[in-house]
Every structure is written in structure tokens, then in C-alpha cells.
Amino acid sequence: VTAIAPHEFDLRSLPDAFYEDPFPTYRRLRTETPILELPGGGDLLTRHRDLVEVYKNSRTFSSDKCAQFAPAFGEGSPLYEHHTTSLVFNDPPLHTKVRRAIGNVLSNRMVEVMRGDVESLVEEILHSLEGQSSFDLIADFASAIPVEIIGNMLLIPKEERAPLRRWSLAILGSLEVGLDEAGLKHGNESVREFLAFLEEFVGRRRDSLS
């Protein structure tokens, strides 16, 4: 597989050969241009020590994306509000506050508690696929796992989980390079629907506990 030259590397239009074997390209980038300015905006880092420096030096390298997301989503839009308040796109103190809020749920102890449920889920999905002549590994197997895990963590009834994957794909898909108007509209609608669902669901949970 021929490596893509650094000046030709564009996340918006990668050839099929890259997906089949990206490592020759990564090696060339790491050797020739370890810090590459991307045509669509942003920089691609391929050297481990550079990544460690960026990760550790939050004073110089910020995770805050308000400036980038405002023109992309529209300041105050559902997608803008969602992404700019998430854990991954924030620096302390907001990052610390959000991390503490979810820390107990994602602790090593809680992950270990979930192990049995996840193993049972995998077995259940594999059993449902047994006997089929073919199946899509992502659509029929992998995509069901995070939806069920999140549903279990939030105690969402199984019969109400169907929209979760659709919402998550639209919301996270808005971060992809080359977002069009249809994707932007779908992403904003998905945030609204998800928030409305959570508000109603949390209200029911509170009523049941009172």
C-alpha cells in the first residue's frame, strides 16, 4: 500500500486504500511531518511525545471548543450547547465538575460490576445471530452494545431505548468533517429530542422515588 504524501493528506477525502491499511501513511507523516496542518482546519499529530505534551499541558493547549463550534453550529444552538458543555471539550474547572459527577459511575469497581451484564449481552446478541448466513458486524453486533450499556447505567427501560443510537449518531456525527445542512438540522433536532426524553424520564424517576 502506497503511503499518502503529507501535502495530499485530507481527512475529508481519504482513499479506500488508507482504510485498508493506514499504517504506511502514519509512518510517513510521523517521519516527514509529525505536526500536519489539515486543509479542513486543525492539526494532526502523529508523534507520541507531542501528544503527551498536548495532553498534559492544558494551559497552552485548551480543550475548550467554543470558538470553533460557534461558527460551525451557531452560538446558542442545541448542538453548540451540547458539545461545549461536554466532558471532552472543556478545561477545568468545568471539566473537573463534570468528571466528578460521573466519576463514581465509571470507577473501576462499577466497571467490574457491569462486566457480567456486558458478557451476558454479548452472548445474547451472538445467539440471536446464530444461524444467519451473514450479518453486519457493526450494525448487527457492535452498535447494540453501547446503547444497552448506557441504557442500563441510566436505568432506561429496554422498550424505550430504540432512539438512543439514532440520537447519538446524529449528535456525534455533527463533529465529522464536512457536515452539511441536513446533518446540522438532524443533529439539532436530535439534541432537542434527547433532552425532552431525559427531562420526561427523570421526572418519572423522581415521581417513583417520592
PDB file of C-alpha atoms in Angstrom:
ATOM      1  CA  VAL A   1       0.000   0.000   0.000  1.00  0.00           C
ATOM      2  CA  THR A   2       1.382   3.384  -1.017  1.00  0.00           C
ATOM      3  CA  ALA A   3       1.574   5.980   1.739  1.00  0.00           C
ATOM      4  CA  ILE A   4      -0.243   9.262   1.190  1.00  0.00           C
ATOM      5  CA  ALA A   5       2.120  12.228   0.901  1.00  0.00           C
ATOM      6  CA  PRO A   6       1.693  14.752   3.741  1.00  0.00           C
ATOM      7  CA  HIS A   7       0.676  17.562   1.358  1.00  0.00           C
ATOM      8  CA  GLU A   8      -2.069  15.311  -0.070  1.00  0.00           C
ATOM      9  CA  PHE A   9      -3.480  14.105   3.257  1.00  0.00           C
ATOM     10  CA  ASP A  10      -7.052  15.342   3.711  1.00  0.00           C
ATOM     11  CA  LEU A  11      -9.478  13.799   6.214  1.00  0.00           C
ATOM     12  CA  ARG A  12     -12.376  14.886   4.012  1.00  0.00           C
ATOM     13  CA  SER A  13     -11.352  12.691   1.084  1.00  0.00           C
ATOM     14  CA  LEU A  14      -9.250   9.711   2.112  1.00  0.00           C
ATOM     15  CA  PRO A  15      -8.860   6.899  -0.448  1.00  0.00           C
ATOM     16  CA  ASP A  16     -10.121   3.379   0.213  1.00  0.00           C
ATOM     17  CA  ALA A  17      -6.524   2.138   0.410  1.00  0.00           C
ATOM     18  CA  PHE A  18      -5.984   4.221   3.541  1.00  0.00           C
ATOM     19  CA  TYR A  19      -8.824   2.472   5.363  1.00  0.00           C
ATOM     20  CA  GLU A  20      -7.490  -0.911   4.297  1.00  0.00           C
ATOM     21  CA  ASP A  21      -4.024  -0.155   5.700  1.00  0.00           C
ATOM     22  CA  PRO A  22      -3.409   3.311   7.215  1.00  0.00           C
ATOM     23  CA  PHE A  23      -0.073   2.497   8.841  1.00  0.00           C
ATOM     24  CA  PRO A  24       2.276   3.309   5.914  1.00  0.00           C
ATOM     25  CA  THR A  25       0.704   6.778   5.793  1.00  0.00           C
ATOM     26  CA  TYR A  26       1.009   7.220   9.554  1.00  0.00           C
ATOM     27  CA  ARG A  27       4.683   6.224   9.394  1.00  0.00           C
ATOM     28  CA  ARG A  28       5.364   8.715   6.615  1.00  0.00           C
ATOM     29  CA  LEU A  29       3.536  11.502   8.425  1.00  0.00           C
ATOM     30  CA  ARG A  30       5.388  10.745  11.647  1.00  0.00           C
ATOM     31  CA  THR A  31       8.734  10.836   9.826  1.00  0.00           C
ATOM     32  CA  GLU A  32       8.228  13.766   7.458  1.00  0.00           C
ATOM     33  CA  THR A  33       5.522  15.977   9.006  1.00  0.00           C
ATOM     34  CA  PRO A  34       4.720  14.910  12.580  1.00  0.00           C
ATOM     35  CA  ILE A  35       2.639  18.061  13.061  1.00  0.00           C
ATOM     36  CA  LEU A  36       0.469  18.486   9.979  1.00  0.00           C
ATOM     37  CA  GLU A  37      -1.876  21.410   9.378  1.00  0.00           C
ATOM     38  CA  LEU A  38      -5.032  19.931   7.875  1.00  0.00           C
ATOM     39  CA  PRO A  39      -6.815  21.512   4.886  1.00  0.00           C
ATOM     40  CA  GLY A  40     -10.161  21.379   6.689  1.00  0.00           C
ATOM     41  CA  GLY A  41      -8.798  23.034   9.834  1.00  0.00           C
ATOM     42  CA  GLY A  42      -6.907  21.734  12.841  1.00  0.00           C
ATOM     43  CA  ASP A  43      -3.619  19.902  13.191  1.00  0.00           C
ATOM     44  CA  LEU A  44      -2.835  16.194  13.040  1.00  0.00           C
ATOM     45  CA  LEU A  45      -0.178  14.979  15.488  1.00  0.00           C
ATOM     46  CA  THR A  46       1.387  11.561  14.910  1.00  0.00           C
ATOM     47  CA  ARG A  47       4.325  11.598  17.327  1.00  0.00           C
ATOM     48  CA  HIS A  48       3.737  10.141  20.797  1.00  0.00           C
ATOM     49  CA  ARG A  49       5.797  12.705  22.710  1.00  0.00           C
ATOM     50  CA  ASP A  50       3.897  15.563  21.061  1.00  0.00           C
ATOM     51  CA  LEU A  51       0.564  14.010  22.000  1.00  0.00           C
ATOM     52  CA  VAL A  52       1.682  13.548  25.607  1.00  0.00           C
ATOM     53  CA  GLU A  53       2.764  17.196  25.770  1.00  0.00           C
ATOM     54  CA  VAL A  54      -0.580  18.403  24.414  1.00  0.00           C
ATOM     55  CA  TYR A  55      -2.481  16.146  26.811  1.00  0.00           C
ATOM     56  CA  LYS A  56      -0.574  17.270  29.891  1.00  0.00           C
ATOM     57  CA  ASN A  57      -0.156  20.975  29.125  1.00  0.00           C
ATOM     58  CA  SER A  58      -3.712  22.279  29.471  1.00  0.00           C
ATOM     59  CA  ARG A  59      -2.523  25.870  29.932  1.00  0.00           C
ATOM     60  CA  THR A  60      -1.105  26.027  26.420  1.00  0.00           C
ATOM     61  CA  PHE A  61      -3.370  23.508  24.695  1.00  0.00           C
ATOM     62  CA  SER A  62      -7.028  24.023  25.566  1.00  0.00           C
ATOM     63  CA  SER A  63      -9.868  21.532  25.098  1.00  0.00           C
ATOM     64  CA  ASP A  64     -12.391  24.387  25.015  1.00  0.00           C
ATOM     65  CA  LYS A  65     -14.086  24.478  21.618  1.00  0.00           C
ATOM     66  CA  CYS A  66     -16.454  27.439  21.977  1.00  0.00           C
ATOM     67  CA  ALA A  67     -14.562  29.499  19.374  1.00  0.00           C
ATOM     68  CA  GLN A  68     -14.549  26.639  16.855  1.00  0.00           C
ATOM     69  CA  PHE A  69     -18.097  25.420  17.461  1.00  0.00           C
ATOM     70  CA  ALA A  70     -19.821  28.826  17.321  1.00  0.00           C
ATOM     71  CA  PRO A  71     -19.389  29.251  13.540  1.00  0.00           C
ATOM     72  CA  ALA A  72     -19.918  25.532  12.903  1.00  0.00           C
ATOM     73  CA  PHE A  73     -23.178  25.092  14.838  1.00  0.00           C
ATOM     74  CA  GLY A  74     -24.365  28.607  15.615  1.00  0.00           C
ATOM     75  CA  GLU A  75     -23.855  30.023  19.087  1.00  0.00           C
ATOM     76  CA  GLY A  76     -26.723  29.030  21.361  1.00  0.00           C
ATOM     77  CA  SER A  77     -27.945  26.211  19.101  1.00  0.00           C
ATOM     78  CA  PRO A  78     -28.738  22.810  20.668  1.00  0.00           C
ATOM     79  CA  LEU A  79     -25.592  21.243  19.169  1.00  0.00           C
ATOM     80  CA  TYR A  80     -23.444  24.147  20.350  1.00  0.00           C
ATOM     81  CA  GLU A  81     -24.806  23.942  23.897  1.00  0.00           C
ATOM     82  CA  HIS A  82     -24.445  20.157  23.948  1.00  0.00           C
ATOM     83  CA  HIS A  83     -20.866  19.931  22.709  1.00  0.00           C
ATOM     84  CA  THR A  84     -19.485  22.958  24.578  1.00  0.00           C
ATOM     85  CA  THR A  85     -20.669  21.577  27.918  1.00  0.00           C
ATOM     86  CA  SER A  86     -19.433  18.015  27.395  1.00  0.00           C
ATOM     87  CA  LEU A  87     -16.534  16.465  29.271  1.00  0.00           C
ATOM     88  CA  VAL A  88     -14.151  16.167  26.327  1.00  0.00           C
ATOM     89  CA  PHE A  89     -14.447  19.754  25.105  1.00  0.00           C
ATOM     90  CA  ASN A  90     -13.793  21.556  28.369  1.00  0.00           C
ATOM     91  CA  ASP A  91     -10.945  22.562  30.651  1.00  0.00           C
ATOM     92  CA  PRO A  92     -11.019  22.816  34.444  1.00  0.00           C
ATOM     93  CA  PRO A  93     -12.987  23.867  36.403  1.00  0.00           C
ATOM     94  CA  LEU A  94     -15.997  22.725  34.312  1.00  0.00           C
ATOM     95  CA  HIS A  95     -14.154  19.598  33.159  1.00  0.00           C
ATOM     96  CA  THR A  96     -13.395  18.727  36.780  1.00  0.00           C
ATOM     97  CA  LYS A  97     -17.010  19.320  37.835  1.00  0.00           C
ATOM     98  CA  VAL A  98     -18.425  17.055  35.112  1.00  0.00           C
ATOM     99  CA  ARG A  99     -15.784  14.390  35.702  1.00  0.00           C
ATOM    100  CA  ARG A 100     -16.583  14.276  39.416  1.00  0.00           C
ATOM    101  CA  ALA A 101     -20.300  13.993  38.671  1.00  0.00           C
ATOM    102  CA  ILE A 102     -19.817  10.842  36.589  1.00  0.00           C
ATOM    103  CA  GLY A 103     -16.678   9.500  38.264  1.00  0.00           C
ATOM    104  CA  ASN A 104     -18.419   7.057  40.599  1.00  0.00           C
ATOM    105  CA  VAL A 105     -20.436   5.534  37.765  1.00  0.00           C
ATOM    106  CA  LEU A 106     -17.277   4.883  35.734  1.00  0.00           C
ATOM    107  CA  SER A 107     -14.987   3.790  38.565  1.00  0.00           C
ATOM    108  CA  ASN A 108     -13.024   0.538  38.308  1.00  0.00           C
ATOM    109  CA  ARG A 109     -15.373  -1.041  40.839  1.00  0.00           C
ATOM    110  CA  MET A 110     -18.503  -0.117  38.900  1.00  0.00           C
ATOM    111  CA  VAL A 111     -16.993  -1.234  35.601  1.00  0.00           C
ATOM    112  CA  GLU A 112     -16.257  -4.589  37.207  1.00  0.00           C
ATOM    113  CA  VAL A 113     -19.862  -4.779  38.435  1.00  0.00           C
ATOM    114  CA  MET A 114     -21.040  -4.257  34.844  1.00  0.00           C
ATOM    115  CA  ARG A 115     -18.776  -6.972  33.463  1.00  0.00           C
ATOM    116  CA  GLY A 116     -21.306  -9.780  33.926  1.00  0.00           C
ATOM    117  CA  ASP A 117     -24.113  -7.810  32.269  1.00  0.00           C
ATOM    118  CA  VAL A 118     -21.906  -6.943  29.293  1.00  0.00           C
ATOM    119  CA  GLU A 119     -20.793 -10.550  28.863  1.00  0.00           C
ATOM    120  CA  SER A 120     -24.421 -11.707  29.000  1.00  0.00           C
ATOM    121  CA  LEU A 121     -25.388  -9.047  26.460  1.00  0.00           C
ATOM    122  CA  VAL A 122     -22.659 -10.158  24.050  1.00  0.00           C
ATOM    123  CA  GLU A 123     -23.775 -13.771  24.393  1.00  0.00           C
ATOM    124  CA  GLU A 124     -27.392 -12.758  23.788  1.00  0.00           C
ATOM    125  CA  ILE A 125     -26.532 -10.824  20.615  1.00  0.00           C
ATOM    126  CA  LEU A 126     -24.326 -13.614  19.284  1.00  0.00           C
ATOM    127  CA  HIS A 127     -27.086 -16.133  19.975  1.00  0.00           C
ATOM    128  CA  SER A 128     -29.574 -14.007  18.031  1.00  0.00           C
ATOM    129  CA  LEU A 129     -27.201 -14.002  15.046  1.00  0.00           C
ATOM    130  CA  GLU A 130     -26.659 -17.749  15.147  1.00  0.00           C
ATOM    131  CA  GLY A 131     -27.848 -19.482  12.022  1.00  0.00           C
ATOM    132  CA  GLN A 132     -27.709 -16.392   9.821  1.00  0.00           C
ATOM    133  CA  SER A 133     -25.689 -16.810   6.632  1.00  0.00           C
ATOM    134  CA  SER A 134     -24.219 -13.326   7.070  1.00  0.00           C
ATOM    135  CA  PHE A 135     -24.508 -10.241   9.242  1.00  0.00           C
ATOM    136  CA  ASP A 136     -23.066  -6.751   9.540  1.00  0.00           C
ATOM    137  CA  LEU A 137     -20.540  -6.712  12.380  1.00  0.00           C
ATOM    138  CA  ILE A 138     -21.160  -3.027  13.166  1.00  0.00           C
ATOM    139  CA  ALA A 139     -24.902  -2.662  12.602  1.00  0.00           C
ATOM    140  CA  ASP A 140     -25.984  -6.058  13.935  1.00  0.00           C
ATOM    141  CA  PHE A 141     -23.465  -6.561  16.733  1.00  0.00           C
ATOM    142  CA  ALA A 142     -21.207  -3.707  17.843  1.00  0.00           C
ATOM    143  CA  SER A 143     -23.767  -0.886  17.688  1.00  0.00           C
ATOM    144  CA  ALA A 144     -26.145  -2.622  20.092  1.00  0.00           C
ATOM    145  CA  ILE A 145     -23.609  -2.892  22.906  1.00  0.00           C
ATOM    146  CA  PRO A 146     -23.079   0.795  23.871  1.00  0.00           C
ATOM    147  CA  VAL A 147     -26.811   1.517  23.618  1.00  0.00           C
ATOM    148  CA  GLU A 148     -27.606  -1.260  26.084  1.00  0.00           C
ATOM    149  CA  ILE A 149     -24.769  -0.295  28.447  1.00  0.00           C
ATOM    150  CA  ILE A 150     -25.892   3.339  28.534  1.00  0.00           C
ATOM    151  CA  GLY A 151     -29.496   2.223  28.946  1.00  0.00           C
ATOM    152  CA  ASN A 152     -28.516   0.047  31.899  1.00  0.00           C
ATOM    153  CA  MET A 153     -26.495   2.842  33.518  1.00  0.00           C
ATOM    154  CA  LEU A 154     -29.396   5.287  33.214  1.00  0.00           C
ATOM    155  CA  LEU A 155     -31.991   2.624  34.141  1.00  0.00           C
ATOM    156  CA  ILE A 156     -33.886   3.288  30.914  1.00  0.00           C
ATOM    157  CA  PRO A 157     -36.458   0.549  30.205  1.00  0.00           C
ATOM    158  CA  LYS A 158     -35.455  -1.651  27.273  1.00  0.00           C
ATOM    159  CA  GLU A 159     -38.585  -0.790  25.328  1.00  0.00           C
ATOM    160  CA  GLU A 160     -37.613   2.912  25.387  1.00  0.00           C
ATOM    161  CA  ARG A 161     -34.023   2.548  24.153  1.00  0.00           C
ATOM    162  CA  ALA A 162     -34.639   2.341  20.407  1.00  0.00           C
ATOM    163  CA  PRO A 163     -33.998   6.064  19.661  1.00  0.00           C
ATOM    164  CA  LEU A 164     -30.737   6.224  21.657  1.00  0.00           C
ATOM    165  CA  ARG A 165     -28.479   5.064  18.834  1.00  0.00           C
ATOM    166  CA  ARG A 166     -30.174   7.316  16.266  1.00  0.00           C
ATOM    167  CA  TRP A 167     -29.736  10.331  18.525  1.00  0.00           C
ATOM    168  CA  SER A 168     -26.122   9.522  19.359  1.00  0.00           C
ATOM    169  CA  LEU A 169     -25.187   9.005  15.697  1.00  0.00           C
ATOM    170  CA  ALA A 170     -26.701  12.346  14.705  1.00  0.00           C
ATOM    171  CA  ILE A 171     -25.179  14.264  17.627  1.00  0.00           C
ATOM    172  CA  LEU A 172     -21.695  12.771  17.348  1.00  0.00           C
ATOM    173  CA  GLY A 173     -21.918  12.791  13.555  1.00  0.00           C
ATOM    174  CA  SER A 174     -22.094  16.575  13.692  1.00  0.00           C
ATOM    175  CA  LEU A 175     -18.410  16.531  14.680  1.00  0.00           C
ATOM    176  CA  GLU A 176     -17.401  14.831  11.429  1.00  0.00           C
ATOM    177  CA  VAL A 177     -15.542  16.745   8.736  1.00  0.00           C
ATOM    178  CA  GLY A 178     -17.831  18.110   6.017  1.00  0.00           C
ATOM    179  CA  LEU A 179     -21.082  18.491   7.977  1.00  0.00           C
ATOM    180  CA  ASP A 180     -23.855  19.600   5.596  1.00  0.00           C
ATOM    181  CA  GLU A 181     -27.098  21.475   6.280  1.00  0.00           C
ATOM    182  CA  ALA A 182     -29.110  18.263   6.541  1.00  0.00           C
ATOM    183  CA  GLY A 183     -26.671  16.846   9.094  1.00  0.00           C
ATOM    184  CA  LEU A 184     -26.738  20.091  11.062  1.00  0.00           C
ATOM    185  CA  LYS A 185     -30.537  20.116  11.142  1.00  0.00           C
ATOM    186  CA  HIS A 186     -30.720  16.446  12.110  1.00  0.00           C
ATOM    187  CA  GLY A 187     -28.139  16.963  14.865  1.00  0.00           C
ATOM    188  CA  ASN A 188     -30.010  19.892  16.399  1.00  0.00           C
ATOM    189  CA  GLU A 189     -33.314  18.011  16.252  1.00  0.00           C
ATOM    190  CA  SER A 190     -31.705  15.002  17.919  1.00  0.00           C
ATOM    191  CA  VAL A 191     -30.367  17.091  20.795  1.00  0.00           C
ATOM    192  CA  ARG A 192     -33.838  18.572  21.357  1.00  0.00           C
ATOM    193  CA  GLU A 193     -35.493  15.147  21.265  1.00  0.00           C
ATOM    194  CA  PHE A 194     -32.902  13.609  23.573  1.00  0.00           C
ATOM    195  CA  LEU A 195     -33.203  16.430  26.120  1.00  0.00           C
ATOM    196  CA  ALA A 196     -37.005  16.188  26.037  1.00  0.00           C
ATOM    197  CA  PHE A 197     -36.763  12.435  26.587  1.00  0.00           C
ATOM    198  CA  LEU A 198     -34.361  12.854  29.515  1.00  0.00           C
ATOM    199  CA  GLU A 199     -36.496  15.557  31.123  1.00  0.00           C
ATOM    200  CA  GLU A 200     -39.594  13.362  30.958  1.00  0.00           C
ATOM    201  CA  PHE A 201     -37.697  10.251  32.053  1.00  0.00           C
ATOM    202  CA  VAL A 202     -36.019  11.953  35.027  1.00  0.00           C
ATOM    203  CA  GLY A 203     -39.396  13.382  36.038  1.00  0.00           C
ATOM    204  CA  ARG A 204     -40.877   9.892  36.088  1.00  0.00           C
ATOM    205  CA  ARG A 205     -37.953   8.577  38.114  1.00  0.00           C
ATOM    206  CA  ARG A 206     -38.331  11.340  40.683  1.00  0.00           C
ATOM    207  CA  ASP A 207     -42.060  10.703  40.980  1.00  0.00           C
ATOM    208  CA  SER A 208     -41.466   6.982  41.503  1.00  0.00           C
ATOM    209  CA  LEU A 209     -38.941   7.667  44.273  1.00  0.00           C
ATOM    210  CA  SER A 210     -41.029  10.259  46.119  1.00  0.00           C
TER     211      SER A 210
END
